[in-house]
Amino acid sequence: MLEIKNIGYSVGEKEIIKDISFSVNDGDIVSIIGANGSGKSTLMKVISNMIKAKSGEVILFNKRVIDYKRIDIAKVMSYLSQINDVFINLTVESVVLSGRYPYFSRLSSVKKIDMDIVEKMMDLTNITDMRYRKISSLSGGERQRVFIASSLAQEAKIILLDEPTVYLDPRSNQEIFDLLKRLNKDEGITIVIVSHDINNLLLLNSRFIGLRNGEILFKRESNQITDKDLNDLYEYKFNYVHHPKAINNIQLLP
Amino acid sequence: MRLYITILLTLIISVSILLSAVFIGSDYSSLVDKITSEQLRSIIINVRLPRVIASFFIGGILALGGLVFQSLFRNPLATPYTLGSASGASFGAALYYALGMSSIFPTLYGAPIFTFLGAFLTVIVVSLVSRASRDNNIVLLMGVALSFIFSSLIMFIQYVTDLHLSQQLLRFTFGAMDGITYSHLILLFPVCAITFFIIVSFRREINMISISDEFASSRGVNVDNIKITLYIVVSIMIGTVVSIAGPIGFVGMMIPHIMRSFLGSDSKYFIYMTFIVGGLFLTICDTVSRIIISPIQLPVGIVTSMIGGTFFIFLLINNIRRSN
C-alpha cells in the first residue's frame, strides 16, 4: 500500500537521505531506527509529503504521493510529528475532532458521524474522561494519546509516528506502545514508527529499517535482527541479554 | 448556562457603553465658550457618534488581527503591532503623504492602499524569518527591529518635510481617533464584514495551525495557502485601521489573550467575543482619552499603550514563571 522508491533528499550540497527504498504492506508495523541525524525524520516528512523528495518517489495506493491533494492524503495516511510546546488552549475533544477535518466542508457544522468517530477514538485511546480538559493541562503521555486519537479520527489506514514517546516517563512510554500494539492488532492499522526504544519495537514484532548517515544499513524482521546489526547501526558496542517476551531474545543494555 | 449569561451580559454592557459613550464628553467647545444645545446636538451626531462607532469597529478589528497572528505564530506576544506590521502600515501612510500622493489618489482610498502594502510586506518578511527559524524569539525580535526602522523612517520624513505635513504624520507615530467622519465608516464597514467572515470561516484551520504547521498539514490543511490568505486579510484590516486612526497598540495582544483564557480558542464564541470585547475596550479607552484632560483630547494610542504596556510586562513575567 505504501512504496518508497529510491528516495533522496538534500539541503544545499548536503545529502540528508539517499536512495532509500522499502515497501509497507497492509497491517505492517515498520520501525525506522538509527542514530540522531541519520535522516529518520526527514524520511518521514518525505513520505507524508510535508517536504518533496529531490529524487525518487513515494507511491501511496498506486498513486504518487505528490499527485495527491493534501486533504486526500489525510484520508488514508496520518502523520504525527513531535509537538513539544502547546501554546493553544484547546480542549481534548476539539483536538480529536480536528482529525475529522478532511471530511468537513468549509461552513458546515459537525455531523453525528464525526462525533461518533471522535467518541470511538477517545475510547480506544482511553482519554474519554479528560475530553473537556485543556490540552495544556495534560501530562506528556496523555497529550500524546490525544494526538494519536486525533490521527485515528482521520480514519487513515496508515499512521506515521515520529518519536511518539520522546520525553515520556517509562509508564507513559509503555502505555503508548501498548496502544500501538492494540491499534495494529485489533483495528488493523498500519504503522510506520521512528523511535529509539529498540526493546519495545522488538516486542511489537515490527520490521526494521536501519538508517545510518542517510542510507539504509539493513532491513530485518524482528526475529532476524542481531547484536551486530545494532552495534553497527549506532557504532557502539552494547551488551545484550535475553528478554523473556521477545522472540529473538534481545535486550539492549549499555 | 453561565456562559450564555456572561455573553448576554457582555452584549447588554456593550450596547450601554456605546450609547453612553456618545453623550460623554466636554460641553465646552473651547476653553471659554459654553456651547449651545444646538451645537452640542451637532457635535454628538456629526463628531462623537461616528467616532464611537468607528472606535468599536477598529477595536474589534485590532483584536481579531491579534487573535490571528497569535495563533499563526504560536505566541501570545505576536500581534500585527509587535511584529512591525502596524509600523509598516504607518510608514506606508507617511510615504503616501510625503510623496504627495494625496493629490493623485483621494485620501480615503489611496492611503489604505499604501498602508496595506506596508503592512503586508512587513508580514511577509517576518513570516520568512519564522519559516527559517523555529525560534519564536527571533521572530519577535525581527518584528521589533522592523518597528524601530519604520518609526525612524517616519520621523526622518517628519523632520525633513514642512510643518503642516509633519503635523499630519504625527498621527502615524501613535494612534488617534479625532477627525473621524461618516465617510471613514463607509470604508470601515465592508472591510470589517468581509475580513470577519473570512476569519470565522477559517477558524478550524487557525486552531490547527496553532498546534503546529505539520499537525494541520497532516490533517489536510493547505497551510501555506491558509497562511498567505490570512496574512493578506490581516494586512487589509491593519492597513485600513492605520489609515484611519494610526497604529493603536496592544488591543490586539491583550483582548484575544484574555478571551482565550476565558473561553478557550475552540469555543464557538471566541472569535465573536474577541471582536466585541476588543471594540468595547477601544471605545472605553477613546472615551477616557477624550475626557481625561478635557477639553484637550489625548490620542487614544497613549491610553491603550499605557494599559497594554503594563499588560505586556505582566505577560512576560508570566511566561518566565511558566518556563521555570
XYZ file of C-alpha atoms in Angstrom:
578
model
C 0.000 0.000 0.000
C 2.956 2.304 0.524
C 6.084 2.105 -1.559
C 9.198 4.161 -1.080
C 11.332 4.122 -4.202
C 14.905 5.435 -4.284
C 14.138 8.475 -2.167
C 16.825 11.103 -1.840
C 16.709 14.477 -0.100
C 19.378 17.108 0.265
C 19.736 20.560 1.714
C 22.150 22.512 -0.449
C 25.107 20.234 -1.052
C 24.412 18.076 1.960
C 22.604 14.838 1.290
C 20.318 14.068 4.225
C 18.978 10.774 2.882
C 19.918 8.912 -0.270
C 18.470 6.072 -2.279
C 16.011 4.790 0.306
C 13.656 2.051 -0.862
C 11.263 -0.139 1.047
C 7.623 -1.027 0.992
C 4.931 -1.151 3.635
C 2.111 -3.658 3.354
C -1.331 -3.635 4.860
C -1.181 -4.394 8.569
C 2.577 -3.950 8.862
C 4.471 -2.253 11.604
C 7.658 -0.780 10.207
C 10.228 0.667 12.597
C 12.776 3.137 11.355
C 15.766 3.235 13.649
C 19.100 4.975 13.590
C 21.276 7.477 15.410
C 20.331 11.128 15.768
C 20.830 12.908 12.460
C 20.639 9.712 10.415
C 17.739 11.125 8.401
C 14.779 9.377 10.032
C 12.588 12.450 10.488
C 13.431 13.724 7.012
C 12.371 10.384 5.588
C 9.072 10.566 7.478
C 8.452 14.079 6.175
C 9.092 12.976 2.617
C 6.738 10.004 2.973
C 3.991 12.211 4.396
C 4.596 14.803 1.659
C 5.496 17.547 4.145
C 8.626 18.062 2.041
C 9.274 16.992 -1.532
C 11.943 14.407 -2.299
C 14.806 15.574 -4.511
C 14.840 12.196 -6.197
C 12.767 9.050 -6.190
C 9.085 8.784 -5.400
C 6.619 7.701 -2.763
C 3.706 5.608 -4.042
C 0.615 5.565 -1.870
C -2.135 3.223 -3.034
C -0.743 3.078 -6.574
C -0.508 6.840 -6.927
C 2.429 9.141 -6.367
C 2.051 10.979 -3.080
C 2.945 14.302 -4.730
C -0.048 13.909 -7.056
C -2.465 13.773 -4.141
C -4.310 16.729 -2.719
C -3.344 17.243 0.891
C -6.850 16.552 2.044
C -6.948 13.230 0.198
C -3.682 12.069 1.748
C -5.224 12.882 5.128
C -7.991 10.377 4.497
C -5.592 7.471 4.048
C -2.422 8.439 5.891
C -1.827 10.437 9.046
C 1.489 11.837 10.185
C 2.228 12.709 13.777
C 5.372 14.714 14.353
C 6.863 15.721 17.660
C 4.851 18.506 19.245
C 6.730 19.866 22.218
C 5.191 23.113 23.236
C 1.491 23.830 23.095
C 0.597 27.491 23.243
C -3.066 26.972 22.458
C -5.837 26.366 24.874
C -7.864 23.756 23.010
C -9.899 21.045 24.668
C -9.058 17.381 24.242
C -12.294 16.809 22.380
C -11.703 19.547 19.839
C -8.156 18.339 19.119
C -9.518 14.851 18.441
C -12.309 16.365 16.353
C -9.736 18.180 14.219
C -8.876 14.748 12.826
C -12.233 14.864 11.083
C -11.144 17.941 9.124
C -10.661 16.082 5.803
C -14.357 15.191 5.897
C -15.665 18.674 6.741
C -16.828 21.230 4.242
C -15.910 24.810 4.999
C -19.018 26.174 6.627
C -20.798 23.010 7.674
C -21.220 22.115 11.281
C -20.056 18.864 12.826
C -22.200 15.861 11.923
C -23.244 12.999 14.157
C -20.975 10.536 12.394
C -17.990 12.785 13.170
C -18.886 12.822 16.848
C -19.398 9.039 16.858
C -15.907 8.534 15.469
C -14.464 11.004 17.967
C -16.147 9.032 20.775
C -14.766 5.775 19.471
C -11.211 7.063 19.160
C -11.274 8.696 22.591
C -12.473 5.399 23.961
C -9.738 3.454 22.153
C -7.011 5.734 23.486
C -8.577 5.948 26.909
C -8.970 9.713 27.058
C -12.773 9.991 27.286
C -12.555 11.152 30.919
C -10.477 14.159 30.001
C -12.486 15.286 26.979
C -13.258 18.761 28.346
C -9.815 19.370 29.757
C -7.442 21.786 28.115
C -4.554 20.241 26.236
C -2.106 22.469 28.110
C -3.122 20.898 31.428
C -2.291 17.314 30.375
C 0.841 15.307 31.062
C 3.111 14.410 28.161
C 1.750 10.889 27.886
C -1.879 11.978 27.992
C -1.232 14.628 25.405
C 0.418 12.132 23.088
C -2.611 9.854 23.381
C -4.833 12.787 22.424
C -2.742 13.463 19.331
C -2.858 9.779 18.402
C -6.649 9.789 18.854
C -6.792 12.811 16.567
C -4.779 10.928 13.942
C -7.095 7.944 14.312
C -10.134 10.155 13.793
C -8.887 10.709 10.256
C -9.761 7.055 9.707
C -6.458 6.690 7.928
C -5.202 3.182 7.220
C -1.606 4.233 7.755
C -0.203 6.193 10.658
C 3.296 7.643 10.606
C 4.687 8.403 14.055
C 7.879 10.350 14.607
C 9.223 9.568 18.070
C 5.822 9.367 19.781
C 7.317 8.562 23.175
C 10.135 11.066 23.362
C 10.236 12.837 26.756
C 7.765 10.360 28.270
C 8.262 8.557 31.551
C 8.601 4.736 31.399
C 4.971 4.059 32.218
C 3.559 6.541 29.696
C 6.062 5.184 27.200
C 4.735 1.690 27.782
C 1.132 2.843 27.504
C 1.788 4.332 24.085
C 3.439 1.145 22.846
C 0.605 -0.978 24.251
C -1.831 1.303 22.447
C 0.046 0.965 19.174
C 0.074 -2.803 19.503
C -3.688 -2.828 20.077
C -4.333 -0.482 17.163
C -2.361 -2.694 14.853
C -3.837 -5.956 16.052
C -7.476 -5.034 16.663
C -8.024 -2.154 14.253
C -5.702 -3.311 11.509
C -3.861 -0.006 11.368
C -0.589 0.040 9.505
C 2.118 1.799 11.469
C 5.405 3.346 10.435
C 7.273 4.481 13.523
C 10.520 6.260 14.263
C 11.758 5.547 17.759
C 14.882 4.874 19.816
C 13.103 2.373 22.040
C 14.550 -0.753 20.398
C 13.154 -3.127 23.013
C 9.585 -2.012 22.582
C 9.936 -2.017 18.822
C 11.127 -5.610 19.034
C 8.141 -6.504 21.194
C 5.854 -5.072 18.513
C 7.258 -7.677 16.121
C 7.887 -4.953 13.621
C 10.017 -4.887 10.524
C 13.160 -2.833 10.955
C 14.766 -0.335 8.644
C 18.164 0.697 9.978
C 19.342 4.099 8.762
C 22.929 5.254 9.060
C 24.136 8.544 7.593
C 21.064 8.777 5.411
C 21.419 5.319 3.908
C 19.748 2.021 4.645
C 22.188 -0.153 6.573
C 19.840 -3.093 6.975
C 16.262 -4.303 6.616
C 15.321 -7.009 9.081
C 12.350 -8.796 10.515
C 12.182 -8.619 14.304
C 13.418 -12.162 14.735
C 16.352 -11.680 12.369
C 17.891 -8.681 13.967
C 21.282 -9.383 15.537
C 23.565 -7.812 18.088
C 25.941 -6.924 15.294
C 23.227 -5.056 13.373
C 22.567 -2.757 16.282
C 26.226 -2.329 17.170
C 26.952 -1.318 13.581
C 23.942 0.955 13.396
C 24.819 3.015 16.431
C 28.584 2.431 16.130
C 28.794 1.354 19.749
C 29.290 -1.957 21.455
C 26.237 -2.685 23.585
C 25.625 -5.624 25.894
C 22.655 -7.855 25.220
C 20.549 -10.045 27.492
C 17.549 -12.257 26.949
C 14.151 -10.691 27.178
C 11.507 -13.143 28.362
C 8.866 -11.843 25.958
C 10.857 -11.107 22.844
C 11.119 -13.696 20.079
C 14.724 -13.060 19.336
C 15.908 -12.623 22.893
C 17.492 -9.239 22.552
C 17.525 -6.654 25.243
C 19.865 -3.816 24.772
C 21.980 -2.723 27.709
C 24.631 -0.058 27.683
C -25.727 28.318 31.166
C -23.193 30.533 32.895
C -21.557 31.119 29.546
C -24.812 32.307 27.999
C -25.413 34.693 30.875
C -21.888 36.064 30.514
C -22.366 36.574 26.813
C -25.763 38.207 27.290
C -24.357 40.498 29.959
C -21.452 41.451 27.705
C -23.862 42.356 24.934
C -26.007 44.472 27.244
C -22.948 46.186 28.669
C -21.586 46.843 25.202
C -24.773 48.449 23.959
C -24.987 50.633 27.040
C -21.331 51.628 26.829
C -21.682 52.502 23.155
C -24.813 54.541 23.816
C -23.437 56.390 26.803
C -20.030 56.994 25.221
C -21.713 59.240 22.694
C -23.007 61.504 25.449
C -19.831 61.663 27.464
C -17.503 64.498 26.690
C -16.705 68.103 27.225
C -19.552 70.585 26.990
C -17.074 73.287 26.142
C -16.094 73.890 22.562
C -13.016 75.761 23.688
C -11.679 76.972 26.989
C -14.079 79.898 27.153
C -17.370 79.387 25.364
C -20.088 77.189 26.701
C -21.692 75.646 23.660
C -25.381 75.821 22.932
C -27.619 72.781 22.897
C -27.902 73.099 19.124
C -24.116 72.936 18.805
C -23.970 70.042 21.234
C -26.524 68.128 19.199
C -24.463 68.669 16.095
C -21.288 67.568 17.904
C -22.962 64.422 19.151
C -24.340 63.465 15.758
C -21.523 64.559 13.476
C -18.456 64.107 15.647
C -18.985 61.757 18.563
C -21.352 59.242 17.015
C -19.140 58.302 14.034
C -16.139 58.323 16.338
C -17.729 55.954 18.847
C -18.920 53.612 16.109
C -15.508 53.700 14.437
C -13.669 53.052 17.686
C -15.834 49.997 18.288
C -15.099 48.538 14.870
C -11.429 49.492 14.931
C -11.033 47.897 18.359
C -12.742 44.761 17.079
C -10.534 44.598 14.008
C -7.368 45.095 16.053
C -8.377 42.331 18.453
C -9.137 39.953 15.577
C -5.832 40.747 13.886
C -4.071 39.917 17.131
C -6.031 36.695 17.503
C -4.958 35.527 14.055
C -1.288 36.432 14.471
C -1.037 34.925 17.949
C -2.377 31.671 16.554
C -0.327 31.596 13.359
C 2.925 32.491 15.129
C 2.004 30.447 18.209
C 2.948 33.208 20.598
C 0.752 35.485 22.733
C 3.212 38.332 22.148
C 2.935 38.096 18.378
C 0.486 40.677 17.032
C 0.440 42.943 13.980
C 1.696 45.690 16.302
C 4.581 43.810 17.903
C 5.629 42.157 14.646
C 6.066 45.525 12.966
C 3.124 45.261 10.618
C 1.376 48.302 12.055
C 4.580 50.362 11.785
C 4.955 49.129 8.228
C 1.461 50.404 7.535
C 2.291 53.738 9.177
C 5.361 54.057 7.033
C 3.177 53.358 4.006
C 0.918 56.206 5.073
C 3.876 58.514 5.643
C 5.139 57.746 2.132
C 1.694 58.381 0.731
C 1.627 61.875 2.194
C 5.297 62.662 1.687
C 5.229 61.708 -1.986
C 2.222 63.958 -2.487
C 0.044 61.031 -3.497
C -2.932 62.678 -1.833
C -3.239 64.920 -4.890
C -3.449 61.859 -7.167
C -5.496 59.358 -5.139
C -8.232 60.526 -2.768
C -7.009 60.064 0.801
C -9.884 57.873 1.917
C -8.991 55.136 -0.536
C -5.431 55.989 -1.533
C -3.915 55.919 1.926
C -5.312 52.439 2.749
C -3.586 51.019 -0.324
C -0.236 52.310 0.886
C -0.836 51.203 4.458
C -1.934 47.774 3.238
C 1.256 47.375 1.209
C 3.370 48.494 4.170
C 1.647 46.036 6.478
C 1.715 43.149 4.009
C 5.382 43.485 3.031
C 6.320 43.536 6.709
C 4.298 40.378 7.402
C 5.975 38.619 4.511
C 9.444 39.485 5.815
C 8.542 38.349 9.325
C 6.921 35.140 8.083
C 10.010 34.291 6.027
C 12.073 34.711 9.179
C 9.684 32.476 11.105
C 9.972 29.865 8.382
C 13.750 29.926 8.513
C 13.958 29.858 12.296
C 11.781 27.910 14.650
C 12.877 30.174 17.453
C 9.944 32.404 18.360
C 12.180 34.979 19.995
C 13.977 35.649 16.742
C 10.653 36.272 15.008
C 9.606 38.730 17.714
C 12.964 40.471 17.697
C 12.735 40.783 13.927
C 9.341 42.457 14.373
C 10.729 44.818 16.977
C 13.693 45.687 14.758
C 11.405 46.410 11.802
C 9.216 48.596 14.036
C 12.223 50.657 15.033
C 13.354 51.050 11.453
C 9.916 52.159 10.273
C 9.497 54.556 13.181
C 12.840 56.160 12.443
C 11.942 56.445 8.761
C 8.675 58.147 9.669
C 10.496 60.517 11.983
C 13.002 61.212 9.228
C 10.195 62.134 6.843
C 8.611 64.275 9.559
C 11.898 66.054 10.132
C 12.620 66.909 6.528
C 9.111 67.929 5.445
C 7.134 71.061 6.164
C 5.319 71.756 9.382
C 1.862 71.016 8.021
C 2.797 67.562 6.760
C 4.775 66.881 9.877
C 1.638 67.563 11.910
C -0.327 65.232 9.679
C 2.222 62.466 10.135
C 2.115 62.735 13.898
C -0.994 60.560 13.802
C 1.062 57.730 12.350
C 3.513 57.607 15.215
C 0.741 56.923 17.726
C -2.911 56.146 17.194
C -5.552 58.827 17.423
C -9.241 58.833 16.715
C -10.013 62.510 16.121
C -11.361 63.668 12.809
C -13.268 60.507 12.066
C -16.313 61.100 9.895
C -19.085 59.018 8.422
C -17.074 58.601 5.233
C -14.484 56.626 7.210
C -17.265 54.325 8.326
C -18.130 53.603 4.712
C -14.619 52.207 4.320
C -14.578 50.501 7.695
C -17.860 48.558 7.462
C -17.207 46.417 4.390
C -13.604 45.739 5.391
C -14.804 44.653 8.795
C -17.610 42.468 7.475
C -15.534 40.697 4.830
C -12.462 40.053 6.942
C -14.585 38.938 9.884
C -16.396 36.453 7.669
C -13.132 35.052 6.279
C -11.618 34.635 9.724
C -14.719 32.897 11.058
C -14.740 30.523 8.105
C -11.061 29.705 8.718
C -11.483 29.124 12.454
C -10.735 25.398 12.286
C -7.582 25.881 10.254
C -6.417 28.674 12.555
C -6.785 26.400 15.575
C -4.961 23.530 13.895
C -2.076 25.715 12.766
C -1.849 26.996 16.334
C -0.889 23.436 17.361
C 1.762 23.106 14.674
C 2.095 23.525 10.921
C 2.692 19.830 10.470
C -0.267 18.890 12.634
C -2.531 20.991 10.421
C -0.867 19.802 7.250
C -1.252 16.164 8.176
C -4.966 16.699 8.673
C -5.295 18.009 5.153
C -4.940 21.756 5.707
C -3.104 23.577 2.966
C -1.055 25.528 5.480
C 0.821 27.780 3.055
C -2.352 28.892 1.286
C -4.237 29.497 4.502
C -1.345 31.468 5.979
C -0.885 33.695 2.968
C -4.641 34.331 2.771
C -4.726 35.279 6.432
C -1.635 37.490 6.080
C -3.428 39.359 3.307
C -6.649 39.562 5.330
C -4.876 40.863 8.426
C -2.868 43.325 6.328
C -6.082 44.688 4.841
C -7.507 45.005 8.356
C -4.441 46.691 9.779
C -3.907 48.815 6.687
C -7.452 50.142 6.879
C -7.291 50.827 10.585
C -3.913 52.563 10.397
C -5.023 54.746 7.501
C -7.916 55.955 9.663
C -6.508 56.025 13.165
C -2.791 55.314 13.044
C -1.117 52.432 14.846
C -3.031 51.688 18.030
C -1.058 49.299 20.139
C -1.818 46.441 22.492
C -5.544 45.953 21.872
C -4.567 43.076 19.593
C -2.406 41.487 22.237
C -4.497 41.829 25.368
C -8.026 41.132 24.242
C -7.565 37.822 22.380
C -5.247 36.586 25.117
C -7.785 37.326 27.827
C -10.676 35.887 25.804
C -8.639 32.782 25.022
C -8.104 32.054 28.688
C -11.774 32.770 29.436
C -13.428 30.864 26.623
C -10.716 28.669 25.100
C -9.823 29.073 21.453
C -12.099 26.266 20.334
C -15.203 27.982 21.674
C -17.794 28.966 19.097
C -17.937 32.347 20.753
C -14.197 33.016 20.874
C -13.948 34.974 17.631
C -17.204 36.890 18.140
C -16.454 37.771 21.727
C -12.891 38.806 20.935
C -14.263 41.208 18.353
C -16.917 42.641 20.669
C -14.678 42.981 23.703
C -11.907 44.484 21.562
C -14.389 47.021 20.263
C -15.608 47.846 23.749
C -12.108 48.198 25.099
C -11.120 50.707 22.457
C -14.380 52.621 22.836
C -13.781 52.958 26.561
C -10.147 53.929 26.056
C -11.158 56.515 23.480
C -13.832 57.942 25.730
C -11.289 58.186 28.525
C -8.807 59.846 26.197
C -11.446 62.432 25.209
C -12.327 63.452 28.743
C -9.297 62.809 30.939
C -7.689 66.210 30.353
C -10.692 67.768 28.655
C -11.076 69.944 26.671
C -7.739 68.724 25.284
C -8.076 65.327 23.646
C -5.384 62.783 24.306
C -4.506 60.427 21.420
C -6.089 57.078 22.255
C -2.835 55.244 21.494
C -1.355 56.770 24.641
C -4.137 55.298 26.768
C -4.068 51.832 25.179
C -0.271 51.687 25.268
C -0.292 52.654 28.919
C -2.688 49.855 29.819
C -1.261 47.466 27.249
C 2.372 48.038 28.153
C 1.601 47.091 31.727
C -0.181 44.009 30.482
C 2.792 43.172 28.248
C 5.101 43.162 31.272
C 2.615 41.010 33.165
C 2.591 38.544 30.252
C 6.370 38.436 30.087
C 6.673 37.743 33.808
C 4.039 35.039 33.466
C 5.974 33.495 30.583
C 9.174 33.494 32.579
C 7.406 31.875 35.509
C 5.913 29.216 33.279
C 9.210 28.333 31.643
C 10.931 27.986 35.023
